[in-house]
mmCIF file with all atom_site columns, C-alpha atoms in Angstrom:
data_model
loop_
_atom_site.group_PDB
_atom_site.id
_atom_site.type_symbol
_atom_site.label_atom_id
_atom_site.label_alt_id
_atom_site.label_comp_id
_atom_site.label_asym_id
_atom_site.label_entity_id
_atom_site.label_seq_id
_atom_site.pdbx_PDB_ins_code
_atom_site.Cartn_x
_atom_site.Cartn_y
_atom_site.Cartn_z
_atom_site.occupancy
_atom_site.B_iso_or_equiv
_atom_site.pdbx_formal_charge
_atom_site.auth_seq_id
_atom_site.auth_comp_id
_atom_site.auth_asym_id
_atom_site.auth_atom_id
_atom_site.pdbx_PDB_model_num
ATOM 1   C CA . UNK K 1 1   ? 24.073 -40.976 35.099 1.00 0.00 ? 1   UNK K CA 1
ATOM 2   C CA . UNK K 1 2   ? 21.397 -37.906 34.500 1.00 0.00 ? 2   UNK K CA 1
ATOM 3   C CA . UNK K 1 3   ? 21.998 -35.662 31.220 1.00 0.00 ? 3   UNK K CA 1
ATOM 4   C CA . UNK K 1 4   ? 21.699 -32.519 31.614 1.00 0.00 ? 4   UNK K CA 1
ATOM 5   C CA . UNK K 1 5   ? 19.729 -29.802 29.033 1.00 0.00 ? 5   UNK K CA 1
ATOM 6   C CA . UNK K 1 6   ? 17.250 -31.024 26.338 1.00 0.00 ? 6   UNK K CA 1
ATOM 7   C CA . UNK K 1 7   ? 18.005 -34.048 24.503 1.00 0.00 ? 7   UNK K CA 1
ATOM 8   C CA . UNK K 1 8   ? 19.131 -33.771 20.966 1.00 0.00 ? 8   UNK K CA 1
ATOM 9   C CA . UNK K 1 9   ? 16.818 -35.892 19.876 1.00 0.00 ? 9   UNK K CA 1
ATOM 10  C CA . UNK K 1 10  ? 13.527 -37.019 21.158 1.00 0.00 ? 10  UNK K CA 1
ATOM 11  C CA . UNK K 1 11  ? 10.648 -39.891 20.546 1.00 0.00 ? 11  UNK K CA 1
ATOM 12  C CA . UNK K 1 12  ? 7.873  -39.195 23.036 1.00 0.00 ? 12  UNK K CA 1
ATOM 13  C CA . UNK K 1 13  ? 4.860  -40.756 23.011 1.00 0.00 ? 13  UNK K CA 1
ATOM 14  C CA . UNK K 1 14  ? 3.251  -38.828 25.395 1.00 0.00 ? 14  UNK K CA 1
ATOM 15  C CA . UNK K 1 15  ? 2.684  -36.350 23.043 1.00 0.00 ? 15  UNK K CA 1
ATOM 16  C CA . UNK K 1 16  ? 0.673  -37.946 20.552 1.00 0.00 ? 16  UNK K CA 1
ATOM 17  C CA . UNK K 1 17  ? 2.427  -38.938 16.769 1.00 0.00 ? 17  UNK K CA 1
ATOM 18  C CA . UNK K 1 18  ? -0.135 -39.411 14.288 1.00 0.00 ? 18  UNK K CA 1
ATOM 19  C CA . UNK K 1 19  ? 2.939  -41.545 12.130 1.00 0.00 ? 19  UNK K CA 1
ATOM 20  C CA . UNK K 1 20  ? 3.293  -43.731 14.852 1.00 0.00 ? 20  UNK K CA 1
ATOM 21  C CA . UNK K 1 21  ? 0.307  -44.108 16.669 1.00 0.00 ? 21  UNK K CA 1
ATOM 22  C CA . UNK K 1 22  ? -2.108 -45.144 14.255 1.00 0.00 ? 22  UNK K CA 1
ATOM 23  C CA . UNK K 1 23  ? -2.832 -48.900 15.153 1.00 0.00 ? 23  UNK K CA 1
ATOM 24  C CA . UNK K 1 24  ? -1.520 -51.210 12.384 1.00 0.00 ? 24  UNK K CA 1
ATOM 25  C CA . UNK K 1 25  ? -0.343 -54.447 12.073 1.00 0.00 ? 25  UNK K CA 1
ATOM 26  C CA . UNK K 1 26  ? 2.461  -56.137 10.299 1.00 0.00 ? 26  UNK K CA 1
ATOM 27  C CA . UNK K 1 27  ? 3.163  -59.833 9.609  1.00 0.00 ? 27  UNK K CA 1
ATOM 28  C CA . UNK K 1 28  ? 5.939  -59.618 12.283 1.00 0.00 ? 28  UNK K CA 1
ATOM 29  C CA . UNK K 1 29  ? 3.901  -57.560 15.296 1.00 0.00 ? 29  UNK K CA 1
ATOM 30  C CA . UNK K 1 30  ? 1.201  -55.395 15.922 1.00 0.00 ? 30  UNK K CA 1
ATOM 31  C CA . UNK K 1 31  ? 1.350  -51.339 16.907 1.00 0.00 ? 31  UNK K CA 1
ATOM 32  C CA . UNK K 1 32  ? -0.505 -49.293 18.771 1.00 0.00 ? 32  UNK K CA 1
ATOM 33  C CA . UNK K 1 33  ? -0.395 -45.687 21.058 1.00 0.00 ? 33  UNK K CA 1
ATOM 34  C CA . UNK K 1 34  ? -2.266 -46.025 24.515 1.00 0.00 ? 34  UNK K CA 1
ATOM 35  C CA . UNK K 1 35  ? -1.796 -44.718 27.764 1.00 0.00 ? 35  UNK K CA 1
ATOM 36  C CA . UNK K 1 36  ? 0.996  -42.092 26.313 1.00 0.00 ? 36  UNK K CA 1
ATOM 37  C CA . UNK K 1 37  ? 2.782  -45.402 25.471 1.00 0.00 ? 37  UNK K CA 1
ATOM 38  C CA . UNK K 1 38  ? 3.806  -46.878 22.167 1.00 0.00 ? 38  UNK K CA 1
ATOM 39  C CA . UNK K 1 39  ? 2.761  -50.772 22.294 1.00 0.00 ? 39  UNK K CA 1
ATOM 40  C CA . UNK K 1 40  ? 5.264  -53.075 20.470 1.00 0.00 ? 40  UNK K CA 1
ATOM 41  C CA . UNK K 1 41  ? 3.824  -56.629 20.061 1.00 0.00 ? 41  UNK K CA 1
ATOM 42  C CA . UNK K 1 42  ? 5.811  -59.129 18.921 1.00 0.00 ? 42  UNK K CA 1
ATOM 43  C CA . UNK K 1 43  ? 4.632  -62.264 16.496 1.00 0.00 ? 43  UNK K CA 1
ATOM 44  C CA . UNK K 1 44  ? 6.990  -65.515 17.022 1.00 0.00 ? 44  UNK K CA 1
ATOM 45  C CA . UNK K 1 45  ? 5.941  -66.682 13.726 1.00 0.00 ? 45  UNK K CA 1
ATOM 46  C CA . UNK K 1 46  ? 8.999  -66.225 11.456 1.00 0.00 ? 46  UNK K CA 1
ATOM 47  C CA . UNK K 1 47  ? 10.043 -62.683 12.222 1.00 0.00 ? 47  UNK K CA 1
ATOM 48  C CA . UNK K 1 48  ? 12.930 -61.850 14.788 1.00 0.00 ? 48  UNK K CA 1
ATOM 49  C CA . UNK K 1 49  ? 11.538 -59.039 16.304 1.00 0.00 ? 49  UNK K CA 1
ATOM 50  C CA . UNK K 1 50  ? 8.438  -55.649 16.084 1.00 0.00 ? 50  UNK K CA 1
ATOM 51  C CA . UNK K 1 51  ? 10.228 -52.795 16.358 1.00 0.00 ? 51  UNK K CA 1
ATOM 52  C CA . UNK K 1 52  ? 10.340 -49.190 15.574 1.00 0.00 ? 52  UNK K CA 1
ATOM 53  C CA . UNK K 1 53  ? 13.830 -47.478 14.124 1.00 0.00 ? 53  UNK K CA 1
ATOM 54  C CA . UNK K 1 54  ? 14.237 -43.588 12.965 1.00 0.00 ? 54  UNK K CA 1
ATOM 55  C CA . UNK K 1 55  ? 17.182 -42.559 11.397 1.00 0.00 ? 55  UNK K CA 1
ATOM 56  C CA . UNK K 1 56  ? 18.792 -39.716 13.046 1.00 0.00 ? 56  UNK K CA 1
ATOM 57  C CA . UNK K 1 57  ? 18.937 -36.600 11.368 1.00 0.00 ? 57  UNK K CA 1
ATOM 58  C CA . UNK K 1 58  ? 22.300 -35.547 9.791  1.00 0.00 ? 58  UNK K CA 1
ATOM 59  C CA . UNK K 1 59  ? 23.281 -33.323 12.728 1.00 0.00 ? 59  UNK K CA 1
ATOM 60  C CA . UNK K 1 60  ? 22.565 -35.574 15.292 1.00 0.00 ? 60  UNK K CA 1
ATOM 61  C CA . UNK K 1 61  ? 25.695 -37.224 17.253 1.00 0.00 ? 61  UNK K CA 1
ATOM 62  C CA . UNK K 1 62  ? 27.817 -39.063 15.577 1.00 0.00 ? 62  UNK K CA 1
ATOM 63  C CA . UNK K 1 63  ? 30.376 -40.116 18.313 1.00 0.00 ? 63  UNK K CA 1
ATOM 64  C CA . UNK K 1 64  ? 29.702 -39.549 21.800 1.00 0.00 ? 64  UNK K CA 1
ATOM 65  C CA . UNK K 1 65  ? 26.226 -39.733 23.032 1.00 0.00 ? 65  UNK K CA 1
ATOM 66  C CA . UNK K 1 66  ? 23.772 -41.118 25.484 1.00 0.00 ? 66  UNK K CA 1
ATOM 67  C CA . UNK K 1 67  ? 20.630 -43.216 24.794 1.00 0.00 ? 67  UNK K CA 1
ATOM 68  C CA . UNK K 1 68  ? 18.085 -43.242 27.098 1.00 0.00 ? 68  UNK K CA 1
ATOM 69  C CA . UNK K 1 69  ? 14.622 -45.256 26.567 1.00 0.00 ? 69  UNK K CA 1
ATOM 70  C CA . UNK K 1 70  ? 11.813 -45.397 29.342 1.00 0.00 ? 70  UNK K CA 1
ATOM 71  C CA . UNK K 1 71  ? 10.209 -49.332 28.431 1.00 0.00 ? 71  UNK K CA 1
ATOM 72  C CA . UNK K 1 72  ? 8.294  -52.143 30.367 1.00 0.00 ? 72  UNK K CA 1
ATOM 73  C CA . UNK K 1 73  ? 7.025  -55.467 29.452 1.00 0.00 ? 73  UNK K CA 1
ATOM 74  C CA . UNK K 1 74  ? 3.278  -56.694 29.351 1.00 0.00 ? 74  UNK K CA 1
ATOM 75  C CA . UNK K 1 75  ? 3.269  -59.791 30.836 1.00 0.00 ? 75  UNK K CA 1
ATOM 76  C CA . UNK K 1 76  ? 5.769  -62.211 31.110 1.00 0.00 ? 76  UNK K CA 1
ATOM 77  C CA . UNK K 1 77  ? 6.949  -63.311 27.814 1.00 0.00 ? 77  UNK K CA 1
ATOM 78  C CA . UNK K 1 78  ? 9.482  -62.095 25.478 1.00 0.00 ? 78  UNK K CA 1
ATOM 79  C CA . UNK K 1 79  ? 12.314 -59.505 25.923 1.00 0.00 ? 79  UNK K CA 1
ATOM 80  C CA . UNK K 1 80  ? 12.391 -55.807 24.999 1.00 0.00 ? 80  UNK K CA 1
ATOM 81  C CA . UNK K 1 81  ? 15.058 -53.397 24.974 1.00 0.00 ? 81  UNK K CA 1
ATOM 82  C CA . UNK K 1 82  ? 16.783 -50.834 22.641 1.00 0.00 ? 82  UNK K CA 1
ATOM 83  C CA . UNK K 1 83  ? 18.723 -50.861 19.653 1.00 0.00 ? 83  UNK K CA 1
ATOM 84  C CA . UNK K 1 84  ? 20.970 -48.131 17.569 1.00 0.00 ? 84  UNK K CA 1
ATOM 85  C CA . UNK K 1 85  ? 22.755 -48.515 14.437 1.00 0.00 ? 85  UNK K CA 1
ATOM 86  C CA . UNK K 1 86  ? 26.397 -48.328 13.813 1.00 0.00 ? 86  UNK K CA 1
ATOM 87  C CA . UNK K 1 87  ? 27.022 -47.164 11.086 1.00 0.00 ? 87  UNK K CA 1
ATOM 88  C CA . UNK K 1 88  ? 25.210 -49.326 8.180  1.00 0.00 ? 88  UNK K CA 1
ATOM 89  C CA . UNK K 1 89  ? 21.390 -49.371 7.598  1.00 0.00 ? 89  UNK K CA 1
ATOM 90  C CA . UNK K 1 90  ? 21.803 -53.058 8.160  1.00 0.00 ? 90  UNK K CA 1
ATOM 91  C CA . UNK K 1 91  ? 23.989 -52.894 11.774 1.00 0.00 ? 91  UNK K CA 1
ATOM 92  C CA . UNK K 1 92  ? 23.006 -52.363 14.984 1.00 0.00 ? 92  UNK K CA 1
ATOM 93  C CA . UNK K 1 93  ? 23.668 -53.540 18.450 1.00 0.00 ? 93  UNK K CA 1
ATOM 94  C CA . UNK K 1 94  ? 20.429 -54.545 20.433 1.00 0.00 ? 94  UNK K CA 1
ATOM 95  C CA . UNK K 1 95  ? 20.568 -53.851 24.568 1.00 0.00 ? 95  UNK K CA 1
ATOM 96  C CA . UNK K 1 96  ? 18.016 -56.241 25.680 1.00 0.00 ? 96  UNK K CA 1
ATOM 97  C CA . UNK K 1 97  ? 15.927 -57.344 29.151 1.00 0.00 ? 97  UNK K CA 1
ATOM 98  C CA . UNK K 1 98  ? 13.572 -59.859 29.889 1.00 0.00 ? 98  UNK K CA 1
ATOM 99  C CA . UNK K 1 99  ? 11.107 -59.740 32.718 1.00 0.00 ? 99  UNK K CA 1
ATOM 100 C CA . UNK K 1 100 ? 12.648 -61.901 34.573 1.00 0.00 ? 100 UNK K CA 1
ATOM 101 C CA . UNK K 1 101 ? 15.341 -59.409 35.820 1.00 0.00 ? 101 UNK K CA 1
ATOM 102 C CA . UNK K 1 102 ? 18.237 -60.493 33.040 1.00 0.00 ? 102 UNK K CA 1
ATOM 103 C CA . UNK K 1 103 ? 19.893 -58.773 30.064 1.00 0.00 ? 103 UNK K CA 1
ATOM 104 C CA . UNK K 1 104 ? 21.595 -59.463 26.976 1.00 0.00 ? 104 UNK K CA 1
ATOM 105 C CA . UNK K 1 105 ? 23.857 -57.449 24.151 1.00 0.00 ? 105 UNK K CA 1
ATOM 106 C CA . UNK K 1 106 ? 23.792 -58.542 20.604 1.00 0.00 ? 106 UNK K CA 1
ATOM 107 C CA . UNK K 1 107 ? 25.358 -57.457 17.689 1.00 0.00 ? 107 UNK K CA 1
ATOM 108 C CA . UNK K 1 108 ? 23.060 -57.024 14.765 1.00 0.00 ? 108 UNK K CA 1
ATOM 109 C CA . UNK K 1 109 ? 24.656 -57.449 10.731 1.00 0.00 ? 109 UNK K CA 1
ATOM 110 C CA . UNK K 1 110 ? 22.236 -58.115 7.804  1.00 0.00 ? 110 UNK K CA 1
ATOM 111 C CA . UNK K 1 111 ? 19.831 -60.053 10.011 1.00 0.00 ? 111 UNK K CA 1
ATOM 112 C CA . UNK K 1 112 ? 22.237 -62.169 12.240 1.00 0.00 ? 112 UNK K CA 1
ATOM 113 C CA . UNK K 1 113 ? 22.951 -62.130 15.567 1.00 0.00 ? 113 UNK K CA 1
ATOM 114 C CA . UNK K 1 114 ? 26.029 -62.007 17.473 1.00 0.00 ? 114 UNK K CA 1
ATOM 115 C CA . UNK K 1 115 ? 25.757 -62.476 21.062 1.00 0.00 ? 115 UNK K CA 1
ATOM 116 C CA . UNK K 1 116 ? 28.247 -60.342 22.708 1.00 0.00 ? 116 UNK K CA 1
ATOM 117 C CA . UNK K 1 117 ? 26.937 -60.185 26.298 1.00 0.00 ? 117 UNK K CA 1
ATOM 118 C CA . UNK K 1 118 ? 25.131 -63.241 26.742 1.00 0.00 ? 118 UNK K CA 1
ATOM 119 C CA . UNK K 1 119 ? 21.824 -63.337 29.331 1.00 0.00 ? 119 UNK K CA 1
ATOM 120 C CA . UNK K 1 120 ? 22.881 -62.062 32.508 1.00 0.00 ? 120 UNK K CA 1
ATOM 121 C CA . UNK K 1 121 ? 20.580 -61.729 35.775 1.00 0.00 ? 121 UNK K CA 1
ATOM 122 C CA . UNK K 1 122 ? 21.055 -57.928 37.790 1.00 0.00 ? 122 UNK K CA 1
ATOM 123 C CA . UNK K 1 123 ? 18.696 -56.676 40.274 1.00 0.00 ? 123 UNK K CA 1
ATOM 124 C CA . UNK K 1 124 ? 19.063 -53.430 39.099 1.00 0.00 ? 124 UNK K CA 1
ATOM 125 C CA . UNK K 1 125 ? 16.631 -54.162 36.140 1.00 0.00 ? 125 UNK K CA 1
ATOM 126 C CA . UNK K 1 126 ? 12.850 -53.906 37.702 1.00 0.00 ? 126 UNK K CA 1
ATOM 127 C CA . UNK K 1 127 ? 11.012 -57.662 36.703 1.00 0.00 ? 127 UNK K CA 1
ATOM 128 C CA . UNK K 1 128 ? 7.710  -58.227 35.516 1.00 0.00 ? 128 UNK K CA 1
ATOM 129 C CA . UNK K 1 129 ? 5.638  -54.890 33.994 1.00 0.00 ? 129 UNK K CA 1
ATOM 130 C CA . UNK K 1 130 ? 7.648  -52.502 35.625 1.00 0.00 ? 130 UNK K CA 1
ATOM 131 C CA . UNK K 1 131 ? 9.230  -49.541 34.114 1.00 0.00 ? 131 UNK K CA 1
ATOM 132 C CA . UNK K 1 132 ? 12.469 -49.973 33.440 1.00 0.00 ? 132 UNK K CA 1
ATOM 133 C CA . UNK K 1 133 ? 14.993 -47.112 32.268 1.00 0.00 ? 133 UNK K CA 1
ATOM 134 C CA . UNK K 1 134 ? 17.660 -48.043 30.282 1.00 0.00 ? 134 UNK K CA 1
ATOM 135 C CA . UNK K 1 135 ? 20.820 -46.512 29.075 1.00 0.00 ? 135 UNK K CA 1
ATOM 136 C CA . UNK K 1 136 ? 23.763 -46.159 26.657 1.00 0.00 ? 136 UNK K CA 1
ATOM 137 C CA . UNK K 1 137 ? 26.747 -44.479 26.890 1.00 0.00 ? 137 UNK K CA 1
ATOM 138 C CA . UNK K 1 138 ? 28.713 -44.102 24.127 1.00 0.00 ? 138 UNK K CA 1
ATOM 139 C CA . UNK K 1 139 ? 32.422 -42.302 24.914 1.00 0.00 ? 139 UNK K CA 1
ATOM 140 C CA . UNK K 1 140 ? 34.930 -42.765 22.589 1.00 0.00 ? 140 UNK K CA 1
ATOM 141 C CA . UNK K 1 141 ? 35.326 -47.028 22.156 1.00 0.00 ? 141 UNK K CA 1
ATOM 142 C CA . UNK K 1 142 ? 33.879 -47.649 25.346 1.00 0.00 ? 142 UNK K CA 1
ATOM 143 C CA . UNK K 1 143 ? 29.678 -48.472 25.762 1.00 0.00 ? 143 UNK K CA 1
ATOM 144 C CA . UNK K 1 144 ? 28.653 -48.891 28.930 1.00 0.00 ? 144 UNK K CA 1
ATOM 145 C CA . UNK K 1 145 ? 25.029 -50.186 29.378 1.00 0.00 ? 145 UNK K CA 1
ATOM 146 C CA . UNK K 1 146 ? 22.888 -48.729 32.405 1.00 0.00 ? 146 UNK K CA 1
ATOM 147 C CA . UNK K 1 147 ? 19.470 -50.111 34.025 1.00 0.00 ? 147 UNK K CA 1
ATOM 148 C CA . UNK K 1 148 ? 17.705 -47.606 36.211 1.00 0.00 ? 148 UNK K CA 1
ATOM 149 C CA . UNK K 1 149 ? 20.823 -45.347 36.808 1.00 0.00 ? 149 UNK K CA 1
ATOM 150 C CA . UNK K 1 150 ? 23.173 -48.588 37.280 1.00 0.00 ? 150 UNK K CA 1
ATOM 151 C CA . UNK K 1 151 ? 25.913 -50.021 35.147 1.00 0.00 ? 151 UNK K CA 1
ATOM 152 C CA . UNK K 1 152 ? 25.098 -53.630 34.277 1.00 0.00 ? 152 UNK K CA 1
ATOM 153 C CA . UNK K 1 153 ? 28.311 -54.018 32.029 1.00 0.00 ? 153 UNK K CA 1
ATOM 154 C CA . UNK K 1 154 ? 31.000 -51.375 30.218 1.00 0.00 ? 154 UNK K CA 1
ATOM 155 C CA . UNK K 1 155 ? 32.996 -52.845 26.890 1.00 0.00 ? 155 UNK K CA 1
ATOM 156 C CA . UNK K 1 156 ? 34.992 -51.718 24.346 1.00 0.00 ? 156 UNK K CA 1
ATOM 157 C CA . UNK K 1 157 ? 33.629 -51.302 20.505 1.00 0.00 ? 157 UNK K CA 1
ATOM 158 C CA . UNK K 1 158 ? 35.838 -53.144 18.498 1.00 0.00 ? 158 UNK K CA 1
ATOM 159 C CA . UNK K 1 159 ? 33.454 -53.832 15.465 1.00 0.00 ? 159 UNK K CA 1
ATOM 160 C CA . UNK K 1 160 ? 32.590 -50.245 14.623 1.00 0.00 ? 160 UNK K CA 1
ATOM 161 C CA . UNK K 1 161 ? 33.796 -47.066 15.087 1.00 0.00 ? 161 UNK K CA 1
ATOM 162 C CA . UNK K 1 162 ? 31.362 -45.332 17.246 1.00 0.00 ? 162 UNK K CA 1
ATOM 163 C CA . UNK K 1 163 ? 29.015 -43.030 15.933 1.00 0.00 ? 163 UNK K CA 1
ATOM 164 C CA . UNK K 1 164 ? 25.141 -42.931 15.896 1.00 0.00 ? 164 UNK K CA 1
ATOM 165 C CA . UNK K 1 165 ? 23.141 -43.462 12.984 1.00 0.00 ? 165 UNK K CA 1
ATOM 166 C CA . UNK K 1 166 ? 19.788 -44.468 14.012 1.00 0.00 ? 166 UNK K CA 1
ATOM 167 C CA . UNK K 1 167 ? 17.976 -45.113 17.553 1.00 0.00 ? 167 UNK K CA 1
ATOM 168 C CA . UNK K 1 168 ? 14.705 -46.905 18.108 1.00 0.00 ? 168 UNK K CA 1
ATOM 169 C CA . UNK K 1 169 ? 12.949 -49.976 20.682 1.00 0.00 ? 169 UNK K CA 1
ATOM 170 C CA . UNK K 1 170 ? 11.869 -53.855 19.942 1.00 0.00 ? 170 UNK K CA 1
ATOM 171 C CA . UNK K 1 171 ? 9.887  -56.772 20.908 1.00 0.00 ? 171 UNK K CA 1
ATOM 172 C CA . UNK K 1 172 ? 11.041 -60.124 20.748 1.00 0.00 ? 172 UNK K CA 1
ATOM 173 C CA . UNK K 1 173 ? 10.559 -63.452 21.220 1.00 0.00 ? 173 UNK K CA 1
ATOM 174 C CA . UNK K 1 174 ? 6.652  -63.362 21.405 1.00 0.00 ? 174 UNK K CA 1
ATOM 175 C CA . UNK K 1 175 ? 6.742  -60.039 23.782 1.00 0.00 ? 175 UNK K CA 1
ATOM 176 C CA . UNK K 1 176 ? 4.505  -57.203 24.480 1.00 0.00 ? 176 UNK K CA 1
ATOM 177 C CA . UNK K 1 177 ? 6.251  -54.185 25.072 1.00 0.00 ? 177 UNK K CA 1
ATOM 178 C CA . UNK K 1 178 ? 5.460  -50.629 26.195 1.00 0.00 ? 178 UNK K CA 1
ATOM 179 C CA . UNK K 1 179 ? 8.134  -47.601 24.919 1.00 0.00 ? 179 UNK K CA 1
ATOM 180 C CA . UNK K 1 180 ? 7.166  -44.556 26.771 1.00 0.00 ? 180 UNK K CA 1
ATOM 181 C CA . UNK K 1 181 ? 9.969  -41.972 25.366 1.00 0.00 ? 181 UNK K CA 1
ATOM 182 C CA . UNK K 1 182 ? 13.144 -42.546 23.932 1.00 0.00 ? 182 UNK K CA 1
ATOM 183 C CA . UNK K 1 183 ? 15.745 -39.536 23.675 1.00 0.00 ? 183 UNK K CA 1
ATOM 184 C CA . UNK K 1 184 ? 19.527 -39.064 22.838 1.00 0.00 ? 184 UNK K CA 1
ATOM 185 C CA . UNK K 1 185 ? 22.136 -36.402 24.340 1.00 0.00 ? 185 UNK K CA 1
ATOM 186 C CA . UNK K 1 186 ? 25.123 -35.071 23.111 1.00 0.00 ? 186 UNK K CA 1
ATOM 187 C CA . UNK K 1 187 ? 27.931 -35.631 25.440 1.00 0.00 ? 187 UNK K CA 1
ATOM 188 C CA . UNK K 1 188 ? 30.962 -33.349 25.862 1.00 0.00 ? 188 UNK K CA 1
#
């Protein structure tokens, strides 16, 4: 699935952002802009994740949409992936992949995880430090989750009522990752 037009909202780190890029570290991961890539490093020791998360602004979509982030691991360790929040500060579902060619959807609420796609191996997702794209499309109650213009899985929502509140990328598990751009369209 391509989008067509600009996207309604955009993180590219291309173009530098002075907000983002600066390096700093936190006791969960480590930050930093290189390569016109944001670096996400993730810390095992008692954190769940290093990630990044902007609220979207109050025009942006609220019901149907498509999320699109550009990501790749370095090295071998970890998993990476996307999340967006639905439609508390504290909720969020988490599309994930690993390396090794598998992905995984969780459900996010105050800090706990709820595993509703559990690790599952595609060839569509590119392993080791290759680029992957990654996708979600967000139509009515249905999500369906994309890797590299494929559908890995399509489910219904039945926690939340769609809508968009917040978009962003994470590390975990002791990974290294590498967000190039991550941008959000409308859909009609």
């Amino acid at each position: 699935f391509a989008p067509s037009g600009k996207p309604d909202f955009s993180l590219d780190y291309g173009r530098p952002r002075g907000d983002m890029c600066a390096p700093h570290s936190e006791s969960y991961g480590d930050f930093y802009c290189q390569g016109g890539e944001l670096h996400l490093v993730h810390h095992r020791q008692g954190s769940s994740f290093a990630g990044i998360y902007d609220n979207m602004p109050a025009e942006a979509p609220r019901k149907d949409f498509m999320l699109q982030a550009s990501m790749h691991s370095v090295g071998e360790a970890g998993s990476y992936g996307i999340v967006f929040g639905m439609p508390g500060p504290d909720d969020q579902y988490n599309f994930l992949v690993e390396p090794r060619g598998n992905f995984q959807f969780l459900l996010e609420t105050a800090g706990q995880f709820t595993i509703l796609l559990p690790w599952k191996p595609s060839p569509a997702i590119h392993k080791g430090e290759n680029t992957n794209l990654l996708q979600v499309i967000a139509r009515g109650t249905r999500l369906t989750l994309l890797a590299n213009g494929q559908t890995l899985a399509s489910l219904d929502n039945t926690v939340y009522s769609v809508g968009l509140g917040g978009v962003g990328a994470k590390a975990m598990d002791g990974g290294h990752a590498a967000l190039h751009s991550l941008d959000v369209w409308v859909l009609p």
